[in-house]
mmCIF file of N, CA and C in Angstrom:
data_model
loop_
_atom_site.group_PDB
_atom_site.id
_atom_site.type_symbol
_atom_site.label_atom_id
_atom_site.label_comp_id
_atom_site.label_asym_id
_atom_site.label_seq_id
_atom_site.Cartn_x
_atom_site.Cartn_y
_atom_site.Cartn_z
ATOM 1 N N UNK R 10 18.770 -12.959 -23.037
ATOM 2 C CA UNK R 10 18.204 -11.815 -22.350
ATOM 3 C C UNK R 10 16.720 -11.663 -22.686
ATOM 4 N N UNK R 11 16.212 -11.668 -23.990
ATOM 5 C CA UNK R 11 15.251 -11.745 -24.496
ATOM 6 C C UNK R 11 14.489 -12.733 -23.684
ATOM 7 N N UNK R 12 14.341 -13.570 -23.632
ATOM 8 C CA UNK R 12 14.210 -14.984 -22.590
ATOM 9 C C UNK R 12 13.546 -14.567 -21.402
ATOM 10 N N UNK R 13 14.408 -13.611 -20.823
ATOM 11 C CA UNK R 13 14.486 -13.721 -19.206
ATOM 12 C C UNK R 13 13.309 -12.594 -19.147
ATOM 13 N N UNK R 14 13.703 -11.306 -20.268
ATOM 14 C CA UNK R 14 12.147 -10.757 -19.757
ATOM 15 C C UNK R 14 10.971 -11.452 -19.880
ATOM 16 N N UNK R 15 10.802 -12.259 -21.311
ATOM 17 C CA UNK R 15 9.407 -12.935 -21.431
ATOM 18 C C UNK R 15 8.974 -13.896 -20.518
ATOM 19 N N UNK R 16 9.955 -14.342 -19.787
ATOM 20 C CA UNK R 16 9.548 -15.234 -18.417
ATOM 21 C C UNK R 16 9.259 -14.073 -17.606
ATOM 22 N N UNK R 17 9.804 -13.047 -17.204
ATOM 23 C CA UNK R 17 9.441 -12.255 -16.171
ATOM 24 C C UNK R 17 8.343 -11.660 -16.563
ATOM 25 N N UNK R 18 7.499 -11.098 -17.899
ATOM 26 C CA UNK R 18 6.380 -10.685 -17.721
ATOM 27 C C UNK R 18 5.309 -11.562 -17.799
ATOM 28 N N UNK R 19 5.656 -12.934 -18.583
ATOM 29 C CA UNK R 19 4.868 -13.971 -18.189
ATOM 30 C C UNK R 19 4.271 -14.254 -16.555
ATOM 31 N N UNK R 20 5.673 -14.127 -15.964
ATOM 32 C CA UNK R 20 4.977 -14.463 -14.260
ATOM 33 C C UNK R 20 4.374 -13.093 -13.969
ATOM 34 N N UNK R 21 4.392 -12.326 -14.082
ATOM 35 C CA UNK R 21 4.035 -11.064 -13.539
ATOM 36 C C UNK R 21 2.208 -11.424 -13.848
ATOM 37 N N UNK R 22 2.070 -11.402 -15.558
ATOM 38 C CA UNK R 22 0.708 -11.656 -15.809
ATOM 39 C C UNK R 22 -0.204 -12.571 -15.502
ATOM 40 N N UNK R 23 1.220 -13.720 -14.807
ATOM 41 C CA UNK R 23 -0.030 -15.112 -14.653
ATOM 42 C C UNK R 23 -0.377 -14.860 -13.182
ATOM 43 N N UNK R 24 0.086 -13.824 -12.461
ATOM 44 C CA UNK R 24 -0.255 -13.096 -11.276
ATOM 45 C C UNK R 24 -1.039 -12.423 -10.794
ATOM 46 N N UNK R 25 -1.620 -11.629 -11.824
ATOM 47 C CA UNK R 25 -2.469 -10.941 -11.880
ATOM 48 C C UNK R 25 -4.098 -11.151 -11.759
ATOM 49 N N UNK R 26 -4.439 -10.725 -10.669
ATOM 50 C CA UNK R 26 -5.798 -10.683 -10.046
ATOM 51 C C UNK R 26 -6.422 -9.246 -9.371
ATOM 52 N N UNK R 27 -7.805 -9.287 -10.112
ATOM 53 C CA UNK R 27 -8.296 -7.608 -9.517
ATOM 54 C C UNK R 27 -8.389 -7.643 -7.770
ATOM 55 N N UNK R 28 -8.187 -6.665 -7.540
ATOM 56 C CA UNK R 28 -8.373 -6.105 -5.999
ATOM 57 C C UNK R 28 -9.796 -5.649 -6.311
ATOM 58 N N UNK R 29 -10.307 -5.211 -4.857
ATOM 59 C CA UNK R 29 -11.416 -4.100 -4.091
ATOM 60 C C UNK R 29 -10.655 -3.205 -5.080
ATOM 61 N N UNK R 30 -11.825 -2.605 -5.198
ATOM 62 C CA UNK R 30 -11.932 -0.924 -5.843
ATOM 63 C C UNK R 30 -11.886 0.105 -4.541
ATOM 64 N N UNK R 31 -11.467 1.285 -4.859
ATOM 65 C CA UNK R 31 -11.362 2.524 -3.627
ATOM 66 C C UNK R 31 -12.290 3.008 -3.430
ATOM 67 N N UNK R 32 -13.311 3.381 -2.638
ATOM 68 C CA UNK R 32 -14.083 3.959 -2.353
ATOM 69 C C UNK R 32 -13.831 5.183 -3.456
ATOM 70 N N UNK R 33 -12.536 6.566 -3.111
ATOM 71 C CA UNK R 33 -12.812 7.372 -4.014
ATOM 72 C C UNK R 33 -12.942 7.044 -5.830
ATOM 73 N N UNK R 34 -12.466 6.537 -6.010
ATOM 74 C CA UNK R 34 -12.312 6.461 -7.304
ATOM 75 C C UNK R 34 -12.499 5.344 -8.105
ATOM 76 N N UNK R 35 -13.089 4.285 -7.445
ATOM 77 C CA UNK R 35 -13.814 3.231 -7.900
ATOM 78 C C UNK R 35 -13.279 2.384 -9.252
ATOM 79 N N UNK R 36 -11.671 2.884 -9.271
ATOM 80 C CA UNK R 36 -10.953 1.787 -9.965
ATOM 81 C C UNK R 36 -10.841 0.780 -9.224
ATOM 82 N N UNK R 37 -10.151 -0.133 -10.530
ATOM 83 C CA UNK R 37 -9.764 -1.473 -9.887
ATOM 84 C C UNK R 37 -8.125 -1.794 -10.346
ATOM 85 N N UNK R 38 -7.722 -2.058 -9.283
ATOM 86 C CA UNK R 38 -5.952 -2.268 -9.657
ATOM 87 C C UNK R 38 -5.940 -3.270 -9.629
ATOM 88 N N UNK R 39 -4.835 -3.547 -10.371
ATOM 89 C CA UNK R 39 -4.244 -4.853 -11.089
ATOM 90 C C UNK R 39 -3.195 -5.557 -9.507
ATOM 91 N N UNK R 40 -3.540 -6.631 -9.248
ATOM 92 C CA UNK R 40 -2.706 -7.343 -8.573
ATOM 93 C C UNK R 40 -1.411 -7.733 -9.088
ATOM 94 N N UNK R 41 -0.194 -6.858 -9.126
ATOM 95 C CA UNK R 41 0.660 -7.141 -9.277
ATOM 96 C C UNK R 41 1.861 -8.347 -9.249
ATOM 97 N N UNK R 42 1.766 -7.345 -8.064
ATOM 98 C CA UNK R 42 2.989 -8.678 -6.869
ATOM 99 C C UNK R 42 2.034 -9.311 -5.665
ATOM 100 N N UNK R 43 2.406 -10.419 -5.558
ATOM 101 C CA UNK R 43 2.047 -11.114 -4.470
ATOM 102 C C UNK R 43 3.218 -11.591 -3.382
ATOM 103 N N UNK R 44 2.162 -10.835 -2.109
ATOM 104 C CA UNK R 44 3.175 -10.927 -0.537
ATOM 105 C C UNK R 44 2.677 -11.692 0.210
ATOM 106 N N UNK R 45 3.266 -12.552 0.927
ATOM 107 C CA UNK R 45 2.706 -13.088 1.962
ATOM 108 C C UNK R 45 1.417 -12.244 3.189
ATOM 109 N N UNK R 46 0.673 -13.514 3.962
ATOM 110 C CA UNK R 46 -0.374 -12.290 4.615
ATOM 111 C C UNK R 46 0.312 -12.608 5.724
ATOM 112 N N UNK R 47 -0.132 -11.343 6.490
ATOM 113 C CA UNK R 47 0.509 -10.824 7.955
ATOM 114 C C UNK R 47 -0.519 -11.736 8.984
ATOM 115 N N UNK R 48 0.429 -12.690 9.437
ATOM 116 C CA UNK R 48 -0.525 -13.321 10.907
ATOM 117 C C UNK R 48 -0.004 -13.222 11.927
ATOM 118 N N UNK R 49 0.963 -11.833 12.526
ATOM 119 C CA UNK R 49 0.937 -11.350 13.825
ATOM 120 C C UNK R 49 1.260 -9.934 14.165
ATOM 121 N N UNK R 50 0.488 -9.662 15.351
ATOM 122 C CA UNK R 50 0.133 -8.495 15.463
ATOM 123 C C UNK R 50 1.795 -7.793 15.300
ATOM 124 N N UNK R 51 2.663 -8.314 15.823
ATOM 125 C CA UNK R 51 3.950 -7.786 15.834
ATOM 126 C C UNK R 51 5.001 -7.964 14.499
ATOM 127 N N UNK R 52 4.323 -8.707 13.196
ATOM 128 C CA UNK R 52 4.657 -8.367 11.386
ATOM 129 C C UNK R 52 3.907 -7.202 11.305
ATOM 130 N N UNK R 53 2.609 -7.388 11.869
ATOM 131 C CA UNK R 53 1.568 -6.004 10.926
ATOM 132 C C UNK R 53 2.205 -4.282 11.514
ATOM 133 N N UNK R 54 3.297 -4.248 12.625
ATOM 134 C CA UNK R 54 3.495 -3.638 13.145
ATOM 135 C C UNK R 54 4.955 -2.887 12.601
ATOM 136 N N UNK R 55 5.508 -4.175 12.461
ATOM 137 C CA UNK R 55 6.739 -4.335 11.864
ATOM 138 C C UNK R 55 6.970 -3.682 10.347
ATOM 139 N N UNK R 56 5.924 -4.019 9.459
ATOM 140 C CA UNK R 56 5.862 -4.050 8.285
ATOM 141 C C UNK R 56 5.225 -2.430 8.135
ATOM 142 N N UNK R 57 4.519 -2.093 9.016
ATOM 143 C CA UNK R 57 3.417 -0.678 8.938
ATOM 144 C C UNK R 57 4.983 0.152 9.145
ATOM 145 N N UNK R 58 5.769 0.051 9.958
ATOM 146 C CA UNK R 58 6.677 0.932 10.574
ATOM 147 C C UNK R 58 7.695 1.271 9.127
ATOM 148 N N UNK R 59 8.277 -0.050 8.463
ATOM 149 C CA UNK R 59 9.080 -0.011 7.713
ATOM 150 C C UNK R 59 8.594 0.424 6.548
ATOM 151 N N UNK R 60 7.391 0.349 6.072
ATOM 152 C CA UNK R 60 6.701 0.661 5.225
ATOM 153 C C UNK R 60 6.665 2.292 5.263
ATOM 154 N N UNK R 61 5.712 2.443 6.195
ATOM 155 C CA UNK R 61 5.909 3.951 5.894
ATOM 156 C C UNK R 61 7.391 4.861 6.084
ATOM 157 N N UNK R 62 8.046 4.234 6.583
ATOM 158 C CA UNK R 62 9.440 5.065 6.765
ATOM 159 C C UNK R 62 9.839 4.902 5.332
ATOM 160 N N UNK R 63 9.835 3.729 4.592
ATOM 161 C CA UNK R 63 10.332 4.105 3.036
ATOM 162 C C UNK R 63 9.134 5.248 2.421
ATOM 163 N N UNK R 64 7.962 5.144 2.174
ATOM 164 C CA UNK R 64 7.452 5.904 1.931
ATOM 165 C C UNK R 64 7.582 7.423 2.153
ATOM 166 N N UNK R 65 8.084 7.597 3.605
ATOM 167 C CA UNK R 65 7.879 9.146 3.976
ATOM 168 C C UNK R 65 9.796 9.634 3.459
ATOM 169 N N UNK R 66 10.102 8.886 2.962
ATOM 170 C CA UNK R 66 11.955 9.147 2.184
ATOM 171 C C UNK R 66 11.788 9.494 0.928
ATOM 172 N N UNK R 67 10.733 9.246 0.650
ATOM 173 C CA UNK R 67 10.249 9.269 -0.927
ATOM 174 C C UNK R 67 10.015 11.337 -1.246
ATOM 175 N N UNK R 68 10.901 11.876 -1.604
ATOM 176 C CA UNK R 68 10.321 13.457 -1.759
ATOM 177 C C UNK R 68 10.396 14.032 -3.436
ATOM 178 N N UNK R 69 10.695 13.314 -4.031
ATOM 179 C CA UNK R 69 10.616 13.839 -5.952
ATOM 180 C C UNK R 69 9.188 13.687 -5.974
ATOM 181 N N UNK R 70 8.760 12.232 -5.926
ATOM 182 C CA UNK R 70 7.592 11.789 -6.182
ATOM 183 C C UNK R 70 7.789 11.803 -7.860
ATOM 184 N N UNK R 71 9.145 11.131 -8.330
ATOM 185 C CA UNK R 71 8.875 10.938 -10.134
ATOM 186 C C UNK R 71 8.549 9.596 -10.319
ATOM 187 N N UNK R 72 8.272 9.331 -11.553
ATOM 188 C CA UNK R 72 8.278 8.588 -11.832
ATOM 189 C C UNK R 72 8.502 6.935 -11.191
ATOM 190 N N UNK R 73 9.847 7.035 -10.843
ATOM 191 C CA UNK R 73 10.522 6.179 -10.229
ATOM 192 C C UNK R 73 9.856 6.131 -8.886
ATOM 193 N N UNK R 74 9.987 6.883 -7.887
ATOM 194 C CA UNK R 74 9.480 6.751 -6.572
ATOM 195 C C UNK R 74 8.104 6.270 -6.651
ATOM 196 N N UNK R 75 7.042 7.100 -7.784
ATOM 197 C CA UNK R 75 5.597 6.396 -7.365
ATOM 198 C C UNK R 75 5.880 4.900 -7.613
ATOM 199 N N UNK R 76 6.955 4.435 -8.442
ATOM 200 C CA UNK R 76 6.524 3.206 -8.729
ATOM 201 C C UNK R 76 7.618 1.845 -7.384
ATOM 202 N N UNK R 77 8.261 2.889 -6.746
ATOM 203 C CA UNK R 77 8.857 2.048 -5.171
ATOM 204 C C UNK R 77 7.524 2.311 -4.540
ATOM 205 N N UNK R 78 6.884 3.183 -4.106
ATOM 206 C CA UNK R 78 5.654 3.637 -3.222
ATOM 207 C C UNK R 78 4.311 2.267 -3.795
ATOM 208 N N UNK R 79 4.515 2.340 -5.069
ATOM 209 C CA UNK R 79 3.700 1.333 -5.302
ATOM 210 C C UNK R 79 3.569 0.172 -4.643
ATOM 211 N N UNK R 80 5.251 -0.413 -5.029
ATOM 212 C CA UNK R 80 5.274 -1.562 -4.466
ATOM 213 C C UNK R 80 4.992 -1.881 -3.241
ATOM 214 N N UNK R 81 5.834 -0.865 -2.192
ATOM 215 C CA UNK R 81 5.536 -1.276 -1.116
ATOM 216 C C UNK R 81 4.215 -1.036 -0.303
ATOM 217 N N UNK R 82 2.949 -0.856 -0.784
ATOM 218 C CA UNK R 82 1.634 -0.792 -0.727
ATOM 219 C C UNK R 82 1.128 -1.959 -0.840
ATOM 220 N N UNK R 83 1.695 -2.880 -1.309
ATOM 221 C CA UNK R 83 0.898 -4.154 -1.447
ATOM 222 C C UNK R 83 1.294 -4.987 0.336
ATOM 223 N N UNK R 84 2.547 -4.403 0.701
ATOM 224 C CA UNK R 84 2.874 -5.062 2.089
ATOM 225 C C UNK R 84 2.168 -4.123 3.153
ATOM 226 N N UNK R 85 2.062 -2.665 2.772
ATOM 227 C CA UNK R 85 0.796 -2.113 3.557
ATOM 228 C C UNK R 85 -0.003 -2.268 3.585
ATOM 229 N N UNK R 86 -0.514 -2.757 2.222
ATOM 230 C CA UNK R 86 -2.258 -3.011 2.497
ATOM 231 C C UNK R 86 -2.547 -4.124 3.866
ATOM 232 N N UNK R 87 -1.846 -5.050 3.484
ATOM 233 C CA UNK R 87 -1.748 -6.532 4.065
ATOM 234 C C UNK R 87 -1.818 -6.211 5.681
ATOM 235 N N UNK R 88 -0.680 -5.437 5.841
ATOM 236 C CA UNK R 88 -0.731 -4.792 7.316
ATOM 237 C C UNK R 88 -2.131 -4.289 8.035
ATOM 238 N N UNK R 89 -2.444 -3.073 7.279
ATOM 239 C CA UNK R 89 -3.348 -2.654 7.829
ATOM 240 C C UNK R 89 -4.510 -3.403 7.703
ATOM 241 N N UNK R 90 -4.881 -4.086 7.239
ATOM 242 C CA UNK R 90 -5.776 -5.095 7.047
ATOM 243 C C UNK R 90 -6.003 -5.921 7.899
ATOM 244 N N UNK R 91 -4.438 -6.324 8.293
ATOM 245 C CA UNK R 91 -4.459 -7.403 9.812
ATOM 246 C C UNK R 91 -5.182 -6.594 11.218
ATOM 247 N N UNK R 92 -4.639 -5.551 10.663
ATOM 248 C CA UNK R 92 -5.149 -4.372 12.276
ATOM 249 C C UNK R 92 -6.478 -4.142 11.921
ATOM 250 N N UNK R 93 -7.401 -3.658 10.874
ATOM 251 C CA UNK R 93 -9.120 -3.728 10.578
ATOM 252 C C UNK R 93 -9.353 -4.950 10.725
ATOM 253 N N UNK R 94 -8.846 -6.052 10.689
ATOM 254 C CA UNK R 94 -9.328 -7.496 11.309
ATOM 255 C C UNK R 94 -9.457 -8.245 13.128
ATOM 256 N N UNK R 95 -8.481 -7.367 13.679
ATOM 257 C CA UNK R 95 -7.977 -7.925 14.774
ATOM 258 C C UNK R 95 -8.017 -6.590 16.159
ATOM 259 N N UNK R 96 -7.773 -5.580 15.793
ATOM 260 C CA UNK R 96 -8.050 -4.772 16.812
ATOM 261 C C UNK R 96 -9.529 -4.391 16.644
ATOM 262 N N UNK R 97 -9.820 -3.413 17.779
ATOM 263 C CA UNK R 97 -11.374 -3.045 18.331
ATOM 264 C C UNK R 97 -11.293 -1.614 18.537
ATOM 265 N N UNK R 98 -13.027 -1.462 18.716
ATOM 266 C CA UNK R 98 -12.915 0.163 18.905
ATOM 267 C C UNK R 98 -12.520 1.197 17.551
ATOM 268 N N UNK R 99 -11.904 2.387 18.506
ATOM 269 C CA UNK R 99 -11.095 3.507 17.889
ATOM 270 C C UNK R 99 -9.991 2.712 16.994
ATOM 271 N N UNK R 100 -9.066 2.143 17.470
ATOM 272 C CA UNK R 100 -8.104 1.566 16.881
ATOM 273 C C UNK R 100 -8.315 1.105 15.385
ATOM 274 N N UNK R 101 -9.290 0.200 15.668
ATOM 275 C CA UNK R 101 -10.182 -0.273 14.228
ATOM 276 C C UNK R 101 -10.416 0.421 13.362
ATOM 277 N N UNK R 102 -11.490 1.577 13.746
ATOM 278 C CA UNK R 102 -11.668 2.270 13.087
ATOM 279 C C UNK R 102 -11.120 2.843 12.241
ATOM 280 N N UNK R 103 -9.677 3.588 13.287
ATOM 281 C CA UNK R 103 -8.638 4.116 12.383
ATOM 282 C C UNK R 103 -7.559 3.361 11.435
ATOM 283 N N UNK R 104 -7.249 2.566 11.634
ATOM 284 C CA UNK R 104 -7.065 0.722 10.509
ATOM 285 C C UNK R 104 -8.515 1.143 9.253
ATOM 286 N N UNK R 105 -9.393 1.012 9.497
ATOM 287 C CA UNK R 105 -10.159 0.904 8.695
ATOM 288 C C UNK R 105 -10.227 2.694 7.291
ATOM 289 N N UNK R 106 -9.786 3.165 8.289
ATOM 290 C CA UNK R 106 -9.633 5.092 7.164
ATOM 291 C C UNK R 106 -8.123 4.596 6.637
ATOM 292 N N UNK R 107 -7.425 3.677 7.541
ATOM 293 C CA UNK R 107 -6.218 4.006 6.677
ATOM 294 C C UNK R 107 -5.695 2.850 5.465
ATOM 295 N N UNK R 108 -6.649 1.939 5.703
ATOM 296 C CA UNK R 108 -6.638 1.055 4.767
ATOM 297 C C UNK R 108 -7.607 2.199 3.532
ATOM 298 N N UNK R 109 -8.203 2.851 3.266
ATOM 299 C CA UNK R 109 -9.096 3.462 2.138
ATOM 300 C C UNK R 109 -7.791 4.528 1.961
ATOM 301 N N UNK R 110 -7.394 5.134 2.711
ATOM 302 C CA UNK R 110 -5.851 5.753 2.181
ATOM 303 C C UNK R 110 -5.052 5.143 1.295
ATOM 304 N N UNK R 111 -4.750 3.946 1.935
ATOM 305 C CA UNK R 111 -3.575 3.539 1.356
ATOM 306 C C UNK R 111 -3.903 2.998 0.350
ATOM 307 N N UNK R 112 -5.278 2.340 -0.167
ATOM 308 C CA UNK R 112 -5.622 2.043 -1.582
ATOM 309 C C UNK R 112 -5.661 3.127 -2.432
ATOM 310 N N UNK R 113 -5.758 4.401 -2.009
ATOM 311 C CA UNK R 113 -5.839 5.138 -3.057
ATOM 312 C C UNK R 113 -4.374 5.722 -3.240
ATOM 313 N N UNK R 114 -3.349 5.843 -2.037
ATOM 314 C CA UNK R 114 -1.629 5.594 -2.578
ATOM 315 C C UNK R 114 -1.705 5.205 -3.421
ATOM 316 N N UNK R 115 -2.220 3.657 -3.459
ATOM 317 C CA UNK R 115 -1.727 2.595 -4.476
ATOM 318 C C UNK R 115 -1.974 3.009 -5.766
ATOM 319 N N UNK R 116 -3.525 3.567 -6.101
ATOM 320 C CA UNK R 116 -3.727 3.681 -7.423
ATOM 321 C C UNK R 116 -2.812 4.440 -8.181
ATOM 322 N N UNK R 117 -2.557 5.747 -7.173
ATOM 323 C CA UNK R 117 -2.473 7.200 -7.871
ATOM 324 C C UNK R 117 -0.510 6.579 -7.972
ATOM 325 N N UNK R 118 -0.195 5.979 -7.215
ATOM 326 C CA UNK R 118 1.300 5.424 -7.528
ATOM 327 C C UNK R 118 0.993 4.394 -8.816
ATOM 328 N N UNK R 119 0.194 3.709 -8.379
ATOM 329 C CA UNK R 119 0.255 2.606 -9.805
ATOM 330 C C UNK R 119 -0.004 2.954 -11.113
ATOM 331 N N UNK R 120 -0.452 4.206 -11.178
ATOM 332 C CA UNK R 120 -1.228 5.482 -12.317
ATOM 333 C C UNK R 120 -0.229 6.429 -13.109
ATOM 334 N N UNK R 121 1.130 6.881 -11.143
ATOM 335 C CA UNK R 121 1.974 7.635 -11.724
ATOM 336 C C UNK R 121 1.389 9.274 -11.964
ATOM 337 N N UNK R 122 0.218 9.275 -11.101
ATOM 338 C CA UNK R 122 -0.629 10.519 -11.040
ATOM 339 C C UNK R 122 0.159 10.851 -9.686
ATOM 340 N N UNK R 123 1.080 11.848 -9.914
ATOM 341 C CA UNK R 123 1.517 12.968 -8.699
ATOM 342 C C UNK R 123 1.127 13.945 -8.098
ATOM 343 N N UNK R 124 0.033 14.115 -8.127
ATOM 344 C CA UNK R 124 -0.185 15.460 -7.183
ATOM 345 C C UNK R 124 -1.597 14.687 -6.738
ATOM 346 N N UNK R 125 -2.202 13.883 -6.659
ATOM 347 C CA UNK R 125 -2.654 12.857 -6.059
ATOM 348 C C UNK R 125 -2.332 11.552 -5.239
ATOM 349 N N UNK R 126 -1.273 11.106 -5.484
ATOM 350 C CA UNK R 126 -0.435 10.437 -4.538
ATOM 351 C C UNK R 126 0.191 11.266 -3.605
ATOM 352 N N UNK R 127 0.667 12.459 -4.000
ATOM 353 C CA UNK R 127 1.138 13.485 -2.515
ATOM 354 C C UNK R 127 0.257 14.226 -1.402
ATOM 355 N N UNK R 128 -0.997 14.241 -2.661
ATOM 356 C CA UNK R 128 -2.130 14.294 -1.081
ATOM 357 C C UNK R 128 -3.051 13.456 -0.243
ATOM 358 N N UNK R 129 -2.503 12.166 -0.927
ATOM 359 C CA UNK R 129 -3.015 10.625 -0.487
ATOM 360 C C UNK R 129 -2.367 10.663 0.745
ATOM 361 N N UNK R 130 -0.304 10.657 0.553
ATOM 362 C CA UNK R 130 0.685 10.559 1.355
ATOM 363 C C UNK R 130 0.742 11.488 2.494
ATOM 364 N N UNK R 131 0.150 12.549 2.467
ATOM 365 C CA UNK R 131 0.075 13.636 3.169
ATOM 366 C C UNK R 131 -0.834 13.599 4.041
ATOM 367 N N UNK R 132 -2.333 12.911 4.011
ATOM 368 C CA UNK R 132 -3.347 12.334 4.614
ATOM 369 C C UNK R 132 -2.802 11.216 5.366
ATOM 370 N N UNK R 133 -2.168 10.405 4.772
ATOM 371 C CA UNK R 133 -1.756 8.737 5.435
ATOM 372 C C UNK R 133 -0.473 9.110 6.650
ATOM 373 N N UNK R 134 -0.032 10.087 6.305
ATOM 374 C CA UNK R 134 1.520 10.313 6.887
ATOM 375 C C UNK R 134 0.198 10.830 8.564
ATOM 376 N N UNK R 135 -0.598 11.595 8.620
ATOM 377 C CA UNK R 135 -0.940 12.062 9.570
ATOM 378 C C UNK R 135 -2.042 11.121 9.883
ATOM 379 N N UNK R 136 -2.526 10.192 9.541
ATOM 380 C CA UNK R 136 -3.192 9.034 9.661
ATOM 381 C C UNK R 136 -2.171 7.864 10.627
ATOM 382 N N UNK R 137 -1.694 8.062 10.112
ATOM 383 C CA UNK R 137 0.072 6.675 10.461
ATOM 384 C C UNK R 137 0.682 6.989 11.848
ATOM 385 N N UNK R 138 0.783 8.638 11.844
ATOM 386 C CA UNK R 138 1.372 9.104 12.505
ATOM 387 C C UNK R 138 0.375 8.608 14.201
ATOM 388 N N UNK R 139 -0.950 9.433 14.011
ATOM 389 C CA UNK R 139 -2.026 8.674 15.230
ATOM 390 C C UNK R 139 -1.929 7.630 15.604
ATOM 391 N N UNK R 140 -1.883 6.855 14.238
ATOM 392 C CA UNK R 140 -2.185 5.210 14.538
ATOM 393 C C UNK R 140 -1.055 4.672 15.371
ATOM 394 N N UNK R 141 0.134 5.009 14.832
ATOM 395 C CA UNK R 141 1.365 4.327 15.858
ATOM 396 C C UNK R 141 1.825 5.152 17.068
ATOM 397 N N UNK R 142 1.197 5.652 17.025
ATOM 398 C CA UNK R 142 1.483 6.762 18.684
ATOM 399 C C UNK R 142 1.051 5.352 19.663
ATOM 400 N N UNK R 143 -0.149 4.239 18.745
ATOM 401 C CA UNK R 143 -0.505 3.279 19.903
ATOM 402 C C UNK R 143 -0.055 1.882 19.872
ATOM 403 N N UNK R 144 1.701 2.280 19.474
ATOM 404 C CA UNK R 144 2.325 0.908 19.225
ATOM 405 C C UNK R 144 3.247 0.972 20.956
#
C-alpha cells in the first residue's frame, strides 16, 4: 500500500508544470492533472456543458467539493480556450471573460478558499449561462 501511494505522488509531481497566472490574483497554480486538448468545436461544447452541470451540483462548497470543482477546471479551462481560439466577435470575447473566471475557480478551489470560489461560481454560472444560450 505504502508503494502505491509513493508511485501515485511521484506521478502526480513528475506532472507538475506552472500555468498562466489570473489576472486577479496573480498566482500561479500548480499543473496538476493533465487532460487531453479539445480539437472540436463539438468536445469544447460537450465538455463546457458537462462541466458546468457538475459544477453547478456542487452546493456545500467543503472541502471535498472545492477539490471535485478543482478538478474538473482543468477540462474547462481546455474548453474554453478552444472557443477564445476559434470563434469571433462577441462570442470570443465572451470565451475570453470566461476563461479569466474559470482560472480564478481554479485557484480559489485549488486553495480551498470558499467564499471566493462561490463568487467566482456565481459570476461563471451567469457567464456560462449567455455563452450557451449560443450552442
Amino acid at each position: 500500500m505504502n508503494k502505491l501511494v509513493l508511485v501515485l505522488l511521484t506521478l502526480v509531481f513528475a506532472f507538475t508544470a506552472p500555468v498562466q497566472a489570473s489576472d486577479e490574483s496573480k498566482e500561479e497554480p500548480i499543473q496538476h492533472y493533465q487532460v487531453p486538448d479539445v480539437t472540436s468545436m463539438e468536445d469544447a461544447e460537450r465538455i463546457f456543458v458537462e462541466t458546468t452541470a457538475e459544477m453547478k451540483s456542487k452546493k456545500k462548497l467543503d472541502q471535498v467539493e472545492l477539490e471535485q470543482i478543482h478538478v474538473v477546471t482543468y477540462s474547462l479551462e481546455k474548453s474554453v480556450a478552444y472557443f477564445a481560439e476559434n470563434l469571433k466577435g462577441e462570442r470570443q470575447q465572451l470565451a475570453k471573460e470566461l476563461a479569466v473566471v474559470v482560472e480564478d475557480i481554479h485557484l480559489a478551489s485549488e486553495n480551498n478558499r470558499h467564499e471566493a470560489a462561490k463568487a467566482h461560481l456565481s459570476n461563471y454560472f451567469e457567464l456560462a449561462e449567455r455563452f450557451a444560450s449560443g450552442f
